[in-house]
Short mmCIF file of C-alpha atoms in Angstrom, two decimals:
data_model
loop_
_atom_site.label_atom_id
_atom_site.label_comp_id
_atom_site.label_asym_id
_atom_site.label_seq_id
_atom_site.Cartn_x
_atom_site.Cartn_y
_atom_site.Cartn_z
CA MET F 1 156.36 85.48 68.25
CA THR F 2 154.67 86.71 71.42
CA GLY F 3 151.50 84.57 71.61
CA ASP F 4 151.75 81.56 74.04
CA GLY F 5 149.67 79.41 71.45
CA THR F 6 152.04 80.28 68.58
CA ARG F 7 155.18 79.93 70.70
CA VAL F 8 154.31 76.30 72.02
CA VAL F 9 153.33 75.20 68.39
CA ARG F 10 156.62 76.13 67.00
CA ALA F 11 158.96 75.66 69.87
CA GLY F 12 162.08 73.54 69.26
CA LEU F 13 161.09 72.65 65.62
CA PRO F 14 164.06 72.55 63.06
CA GLU F 15 164.04 74.62 59.98
CA PRO F 16 161.71 72.97 57.34
CA GLU F 17 163.06 70.75 54.92
CA ALA F 18 161.35 69.45 51.69
CA TYR F 19 159.59 65.94 52.39
CA GLU F 20 160.67 65.81 56.04
CA PRO F 21 158.13 65.95 59.02
CA ALA F 22 157.77 69.10 60.87
CA LEU F 23 158.65 67.21 64.14
CA PRO F 24 161.17 64.49 63.18
CA GLY F 25 160.82 61.19 65.01
CA PRO F 26 162.83 59.89 67.88
CA VAL F 27 166.24 59.05 67.53
CA PHE F 28 167.15 55.66 68.85
CA ALA F 29 170.99 55.45 69.24
CA ALA F 30 173.25 54.36 71.93
CA HIS F 31 176.24 55.43 69.95
CA PHE F 32 176.98 57.46 66.96
CA HIS F 33 179.50 57.28 64.01
CA LEU F 34 182.57 59.11 65.60
CA PRO F 35 185.79 59.26 63.48
CA GLY F 36 188.67 60.84 65.05
CA ASP F 37 188.71 62.64 68.19
CA ALA F 38 185.68 62.49 70.50
CA GLU F 39 184.06 65.88 69.43
CA GLY F 40 180.90 66.82 68.09
CA PRO F 41 177.24 67.19 69.42
CA TYR F 42 176.41 63.56 69.37
CA THR F 43 178.99 61.01 70.59
CA TYR F 44 177.40 58.63 72.92
CA GLY F 45 173.76 58.09 74.12
CA ARG F 46 174.22 58.82 77.68
CA VAL F 47 175.58 62.26 76.87
CA SER F 48 173.56 63.71 74.17
CA ASN F 49 170.75 62.89 71.68
CA PRO F 50 169.12 64.92 69.03
CA THR F 51 165.73 64.16 70.26
CA TRP F 52 166.62 65.57 73.62
CA THR F 53 168.00 68.59 71.95
CA ARG F 54 164.91 69.68 70.19
CA LEU F 55 162.83 69.06 73.41
CA GLU F 56 165.50 71.07 75.48
CA THR F 57 165.43 73.89 72.84
CA ALA F 58 161.76 73.92 72.86
CA ILE F 59 161.46 74.10 76.62
CA GLY F 60 163.99 76.85 77.04
CA GLU F 61 162.04 78.90 74.47
CA LEU F 62 159.03 78.77 76.78
CA GLU F 63 161.08 79.23 80.17
CA SER F 64 163.00 82.19 78.80
CA PRO F 65 161.49 83.40 75.45
CA ASP F 66 163.42 86.80 75.64
CA GLU F 67 166.91 85.67 76.74
CA PRO F 68 169.01 82.58 75.73
CA ALA F 69 168.72 79.68 78.23
CA HIS F 70 170.19 76.18 78.66
CA THR F 71 167.87 73.30 79.37
CA VAL F 72 168.69 69.74 80.57
CA ALA F 73 166.10 67.04 80.31
CA PHE F 74 165.96 64.29 82.80
CA ALA F 75 164.19 61.03 83.07
CA SER F 76 161.86 62.38 85.83
CA GLY F 77 161.12 65.42 88.02
CA MET F 78 162.81 63.92 90.82
CA ALA F 79 166.05 63.37 88.69
CA ALA F 80 165.89 67.08 87.72
CA ILE F 81 165.67 68.11 91.38
CA SER F 82 168.37 65.94 92.55
CA ALA F 83 170.68 67.19 89.80
CA VAL F 84 170.32 70.82 90.96
CA LEU F 85 170.73 70.02 94.67
CA PHE F 86 173.65 67.58 94.25
CA SER F 87 175.51 69.42 91.62
CA GLN F 88 175.48 72.50 93.52
CA LEU F 89 175.98 71.60 97.17
CA ARG F 90 178.86 70.16 98.97
CA ALA F 91 179.52 69.06 102.54
CA GLY F 92 179.30 71.97 104.94
CA ASP F 93 176.96 73.96 102.68
CA ALA F 94 173.47 74.90 103.92
CA VAL F 95 170.27 74.56 101.77
CA VAL F 96 167.01 76.10 102.49
CA LEU F 97 163.94 74.00 101.42
CA PRO F 98 160.08 74.38 101.98
CA ASN F 99 158.65 72.36 104.63
CA ASP F 100 155.34 72.02 102.78
CA GLY F 101 156.60 71.04 99.55
CA TYR F 102 156.48 67.74 97.39
CA GLN F 103 156.25 64.78 99.68
CA LEU F 104 159.65 63.37 98.77
CA LEU F 105 161.40 66.25 99.98
CA PRO F 106 162.03 64.90 103.39
CA ALA F 107 163.60 61.80 101.84
CA VAL F 108 165.94 64.25 99.96
CA ARG F 109 166.57 66.07 103.11
CA THR F 110 167.74 62.71 104.86
CA ARG F 111 170.10 62.09 101.77
CA LEU F 112 171.51 65.67 102.02
CA GLU F 113 172.19 65.52 105.51
CA SER F 114 173.91 62.17 105.21
CA TYR F 115 176.37 63.95 102.84
CA GLY F 116 177.12 66.55 105.63
CA ILE F 117 174.87 69.37 104.13
CA GLU F 118 172.94 71.47 106.66
CA VAL F 119 169.18 71.49 105.57
CA ARG F 120 166.96 74.20 106.85
CA THR F 121 163.12 74.29 106.34
CA ALA F 122 160.28 76.95 106.52
CA PRO F 123 156.91 77.26 105.09
CA THR F 124 156.19 78.78 101.76
CA ALA F 125 153.60 81.12 103.00
CA HIS F 126 154.56 84.72 104.13
CA ASP F 127 158.05 84.38 102.45
CA ALA F 128 158.92 82.38 105.80
CA GLN F 129 162.13 80.96 104.20
CA LEU F 130 163.65 84.52 104.45
CA GLY F 131 164.03 83.86 108.18
CA VAL F 132 166.58 80.93 107.73
CA LEU F 133 168.34 82.16 104.51
CA ASP F 134 171.61 83.67 106.08
CA GLY F 135 174.57 81.73 105.17
CA ALA F 136 172.85 79.34 102.73
CA ARG F 137 174.40 78.15 99.43
CA LEU F 138 171.04 77.61 97.83
CA LEU F 139 167.27 78.41 98.30
CA TRP F 140 164.82 76.11 97.08
CA LEU F 141 161.27 77.45 96.40
CA GLU F 142 158.09 75.58 95.45
CA THR F 143 155.46 77.97 94.33
CA PRO F 144 152.47 77.35 94.26
CA SER F 145 153.34 74.68 96.83
CA ASN F 146 152.16 71.08 96.36
CA PRO F 147 149.71 70.20 97.64
CA GLY F 148 148.70 73.05 100.04
CA LEU F 149 148.75 75.85 97.21
CA ASP F 150 150.68 78.55 99.15
CA VAL F 151 152.66 81.11 97.27
CA CYS F 152 155.62 83.09 97.95
CA ASP F 153 157.25 86.19 96.41
CA ILE F 154 159.89 84.83 94.03
CA ARG F 155 161.16 88.37 93.24
CA ARG F 156 161.64 89.26 96.98
CA LEU F 157 163.16 85.95 97.99
CA ALA F 158 165.41 85.80 94.94
CA ALA F 159 166.67 89.34 95.50
CA ALA F 160 167.40 88.62 99.18
CA ALA F 161 169.23 85.22 98.36
CA HIS F 162 171.40 87.00 95.91
CA GLU F 163 172.33 89.69 98.43
CA ARG F 164 173.64 86.83 100.68
CA GLY F 165 175.44 84.94 97.96
CA ALA F 166 172.84 82.07 97.42
CA LEU F 167 171.58 80.64 94.43
CA VAL F 168 167.80 80.18 93.87
CA ALA F 169 165.87 77.18 92.34
CA VAL F 170 162.09 77.34 91.74
CA ASP F 171 159.93 74.32 91.21
CA ASN F 172 157.68 75.56 88.44
CA THR F 173 155.66 72.19 88.03
CA LEU F 174 152.46 73.59 88.97
CA ALA F 175 152.40 76.96 87.32
CA THR F 176 154.23 75.66 83.92
CA PRO F 177 156.27 78.10 81.90
CA LEU F 178 153.07 79.64 80.58
CA GLY F 179 151.81 80.39 83.94
CA GLN F 180 154.94 81.68 85.52
CA ARG F 181 158.74 82.52 84.34
CA PRO F 182 160.98 81.91 87.47
CA LEU F 183 164.11 83.06 85.55
CA ASP F 184 162.41 86.46 84.70
CA LEU F 185 161.51 86.81 88.44
CA GLY F 186 165.28 86.44 89.47
CA ALA F 187 165.67 82.63 90.03
CA ASP F 188 168.84 80.98 88.79
CA PHE F 189 167.02 77.68 88.14
CA SER F 190 163.61 76.73 86.82
CA VAL F 191 162.86 73.13 87.55
CA ALA F 192 159.89 70.95 86.79
CA SER F 193 158.39 67.64 86.61
CA GLY F 194 157.31 67.37 82.87
CA THR F 195 155.22 64.24 83.98
CA LYS F 196 152.55 66.76 84.94
CA ALA F 197 150.99 69.55 82.95
CA LEU F 198 153.79 70.07 80.52
CA THR F 199 153.20 66.80 78.77
CA GLY F 200 149.73 66.71 80.09
CA HIS F 201 148.59 63.09 79.16
CA GLY F 202 149.70 60.88 82.11
CA ASP F 203 151.87 58.85 79.84
CA VAL F 204 155.43 60.11 80.09
CA LEU F 205 157.97 60.52 83.14
CA LEU F 206 160.08 63.52 82.52
CA GLY F 207 161.91 66.26 84.17
CA TYR F 208 163.99 69.37 83.43
CA VAL F 209 166.12 72.09 84.62
CA CYS F 210 166.52 75.42 82.86
CA THR F 211 169.13 78.22 83.59
CA ARG F 212 170.51 81.19 81.73
CA ASP F 213 173.90 80.60 83.31
CA ALA F 214 176.02 78.27 80.98
CA ALA F 215 178.36 77.24 83.86
CA LEU F 216 175.19 76.13 86.23
CA ALA F 217 174.00 74.34 83.20
CA ASP F 218 177.26 72.36 82.60
CA GLY F 219 177.21 71.33 86.20
CA VAL F 220 173.80 70.04 85.91
CA GLN F 221 174.46 68.29 82.56
CA LEU F 222 177.65 66.55 84.13
CA TRP F 223 175.47 65.17 86.97
CA ARG F 224 173.01 63.78 84.40
CA LYS F 225 175.99 62.19 82.58
CA THR F 226 177.51 60.96 85.60
CA VAL F 227 174.39 59.28 87.38
CA GLY F 228 172.79 58.57 83.90
CA ALA F 229 169.24 59.97 84.71
CA ILE F 230 168.60 60.33 81.05
CA PRO F 231 165.21 60.60 79.29
CA GLY F 232 164.52 58.07 76.74
CA PRO F 233 164.18 59.22 73.07
CA MET F 234 160.66 58.06 72.77
CA GLU F 235 159.66 59.88 76.07
CA SER F 236 161.26 63.03 74.80
CA TRP F 237 159.65 62.94 71.41
CA LEU F 238 156.27 62.33 73.06
CA ALA F 239 156.85 65.36 75.34
CA HIS F 240 157.85 67.61 72.55
CA ARG F 241 154.75 66.67 70.58
CA SER F 242 152.44 67.23 73.60
CA LEU F 243 153.87 70.71 73.94
CA ALA F 244 151.93 72.11 71.01
CA THR F 245 148.72 71.86 72.94
CA LEU F 246 149.98 73.24 76.15
CA SER F 247 148.56 76.71 75.82
CA LEU F 248 145.19 75.17 74.93
CA ARG F 249 145.20 72.70 77.84
CA VAL F 250 146.41 75.04 80.72
CA ARG F 251 143.93 77.74 79.72
CA GLN F 252 140.97 75.19 79.77
CA GLN F 253 142.30 73.62 83.08
CA ALA F 254 142.47 76.99 84.76
CA VAL F 255 138.99 78.04 83.80
CA GLY F 256 137.90 74.82 85.10
CA ALA F 257 139.73 74.87 88.12
CA LEU F 258 138.52 78.31 89.11
CA ALA F 259 134.88 77.22 88.38
CA LEU F 260 135.29 74.04 90.50
CA ALA F 261 136.92 76.18 93.28
CA GLU F 262 133.94 78.86 93.24
CA ALA F 263 131.30 75.86 93.28
CA LEU F 264 133.03 74.26 96.29
CA SER F 265 133.03 77.58 98.19
CA GLU F 266 129.19 77.09 98.53
CA ARG F 267 129.47 73.71 100.22
CA ASP F 268 129.34 73.43 104.11
CA ASP F 269 130.87 70.07 103.89
CA VAL F 270 133.92 71.57 102.42
CA THR F 271 136.72 73.22 104.46
CA GLY F 272 140.15 74.37 103.87
CA LEU F 273 139.49 75.32 100.25
CA ARG F 274 142.37 76.49 98.32
CA HIS F 275 143.08 77.83 94.71
CA PRO F 276 145.28 80.62 93.99
CA GLY F 277 142.76 82.08 91.46
CA LEU F 278 140.04 82.53 94.03
CA PRO F 279 140.03 86.21 95.00
CA SER F 280 139.49 85.16 98.58
CA ASP F 281 142.37 82.69 98.69
CA PRO F 282 145.25 83.86 101.16
CA SER F 283 147.65 83.53 98.35
CA HIS F 284 145.79 85.31 95.52
CA ALA F 285 147.39 88.66 95.90
CA ARG F 286 150.83 87.25 95.68
CA ALA F 287 149.96 84.82 92.86
CA ALA F 288 148.35 87.68 90.75
CA ALA F 289 151.70 89.66 91.14
CA GLN F 290 153.85 87.11 89.55
CA MET F 291 151.70 84.61 87.72
CA ARG F 292 150.15 85.15 84.10
CA PRO F 293 146.57 86.33 84.44
CA GLY F 294 144.07 83.37 84.11
CA HIS F 295 146.88 80.86 84.41
CA PHE F 296 146.60 79.90 88.26
CA GLY F 297 146.88 76.27 87.70
CA CYS F 298 144.71 73.18 87.59
CA VAL F 299 144.93 72.23 91.11
CA VAL F 300 142.19 72.77 93.80
CA SER F 301 142.61 71.44 97.34
CA PHE F 302 139.92 71.03 100.11
CA THR F 303 139.34 68.96 103.05
CA LEU F 304 136.40 66.57 103.81
CA PRO F 305 135.28 65.54 107.29
CA ASP F 306 137.50 62.50 107.52
CA LYS F 307 139.02 59.58 105.87
CA GLU F 308 135.88 57.79 105.23
CA HIS F 309 133.93 60.77 103.98
CA ALA F 310 136.84 61.40 101.54
CA GLU F 311 136.78 57.83 100.25
CA ARG F 312 132.95 57.79 99.63
CA PHE F 313 133.43 61.12 97.73
CA LEU F 314 136.12 59.52 95.59
CA ALA F 315 134.37 56.35 94.85
CA ALA F 316 131.01 58.22 93.92
CA LEU F 317 132.92 60.41 91.12
CA THR F 318 132.27 59.26 87.58
CA LEU F 319 134.14 61.64 85.41
CA VAL F 320 137.28 61.68 87.71
CA ASP F 321 139.91 59.14 88.36
CA ASP F 322 141.33 58.20 91.67
CA ALA F 323 144.98 58.75 90.89
CA THR F 324 148.10 60.59 91.74
CA SER F 325 149.96 63.19 89.91
CA PHE F 326 148.20 66.34 88.38
CA GLY F 327 148.11 68.41 85.27
CA GLY F 328 146.55 65.70 82.88
CA VAL F 329 143.75 66.00 80.27
CA ARG F 330 141.69 63.89 82.39
CA SER F 331 140.62 64.98 85.97
CA THR F 332 142.11 63.13 88.86
CA ALA F 333 141.60 63.46 92.45
CA GLU F 334 143.08 61.53 95.69
CA ARG F 335 142.99 61.40 99.26
CA ARG F 336 146.50 62.83 99.50
CA ALA F 337 147.46 61.49 103.20
CA ARG F 338 147.23 57.91 101.81
CA TRP F 339 151.07 58.59 100.80
CA GLY F 340 152.23 59.98 104.00
CA GLY F 341 154.89 62.86 103.88
CA ASP F 342 152.26 65.58 103.40
CA ALA F 343 151.20 67.34 106.78
CA VAL F 344 147.51 67.26 105.83
CA PRO F 345 144.40 66.09 107.37
CA GLU F 346 143.11 62.46 106.56
CA GLY F 347 140.08 63.84 104.48
CA PHE F 348 142.44 66.33 102.42
CA ILE F 349 141.64 66.10 98.70
CA ARG F 350 144.17 67.22 95.91
CA PHE F 351 141.97 67.63 92.81
CA SER F 352 143.52 68.08 89.44
CA VAL F 353 141.02 69.56 86.96
CA GLY F 354 141.36 68.34 83.38
CA VAL F 355 140.03 69.62 80.20
CA GLU F 356 136.44 68.36 80.52
CA ASP F 357 133.50 70.91 80.23
CA PRO F 358 133.51 72.68 83.58
CA HIS F 359 129.68 72.38 83.96
CA ASP F 360 129.97 68.46 83.60
CA LEU F 361 132.91 68.17 86.07
CA ILE F 362 131.16 70.37 88.65
CA ALA F 363 127.89 68.36 88.28
CA ASP F 364 129.86 65.30 88.94
CA VAL F 365 131.60 66.72 91.99
CA ARG F 366 128.35 67.87 93.34
CA GLN F 367 126.69 64.62 93.17
CA ALA F 368 129.59 62.81 94.60
CA LEU F 369 129.57 65.16 97.57
CA ASP F 370 125.99 64.65 98.10
CA ALA F 371 126.49 60.83 97.96
CA ALA F 372 129.34 61.07 100.50
CA GLN F 373 127.10 63.04 102.84
CA ARG F 374 124.14 60.47 102.62
CA GLY F 375 126.58 57.73 103.36
CA ALA F 376 127.73 59.45 106.61
#
């Protein structure tokens, strides 16, 4: 199977059995029948669950379709991020993080430093993390970055890190495994929040770590077992069910995001417009070299004159929810500075394009921008 649409529909399904569903329902179990020694695939609910296994198999088939991979599912994206960092780093180690990544990374930095781990940071753009890589144990990349949408060269950075004896983890949340395969580009870990586009309906919190190295996977799994950051069986089943439409969703979202970015580029009241699919975007060439054609993501970012202008714009939208997160079937937008933690202007908008018809969405955005200007 080579087509994305075929792969996502079949990923992780068991062999067909007469009179059984194609995707078996969630297994709710705190414990399993366990005679004799504590061996076997399912022993206790904090360690393993058949519903997780099917989902993890499915994600592995998407992140690494041509080579075997090991996937560990978590209760959230932050649980997955924490599992990689805290399972691989020890006191005295150094880690390189992006200084323009997800807004909770500064809190992660504080915790790492409290454990005696040196944290170095640099921007995603221009592969700037290369400049602080020497002597590090782990390099953490986020590309495209959230919310600024800068892109770094995974191949180049992974090769440089491995030459220096460092591991490489890539946050693949925005790209999804259909848009970008970090393991094929040299990364040791592909990590993502399944809360976003992977599940795509805004109703599940989930995260995962995928690696081709069994020993690295064992360390991540032991961390999950130790801290109990496990996904619920219902959430895991919902996530697996949602995978079947992933190809349809991300294609439609990418088409809509590019169309919206092109429409916004014509507006004088919009500045700082970013989307990796725009040929004029500073990250376009780098993105085109490592992301799948036509899969540049659902997020468009731009800046309006000030906080009040941005709030008027958001209030005037009729087809777009004022909500955080991204990757859902319904378009959302937010004034990102309201959370703190992101180095963005007060009027900065992170816009997540859903699967609505692009012309309807663009018409709504235009009328909302006009309304925001009239109220200035």
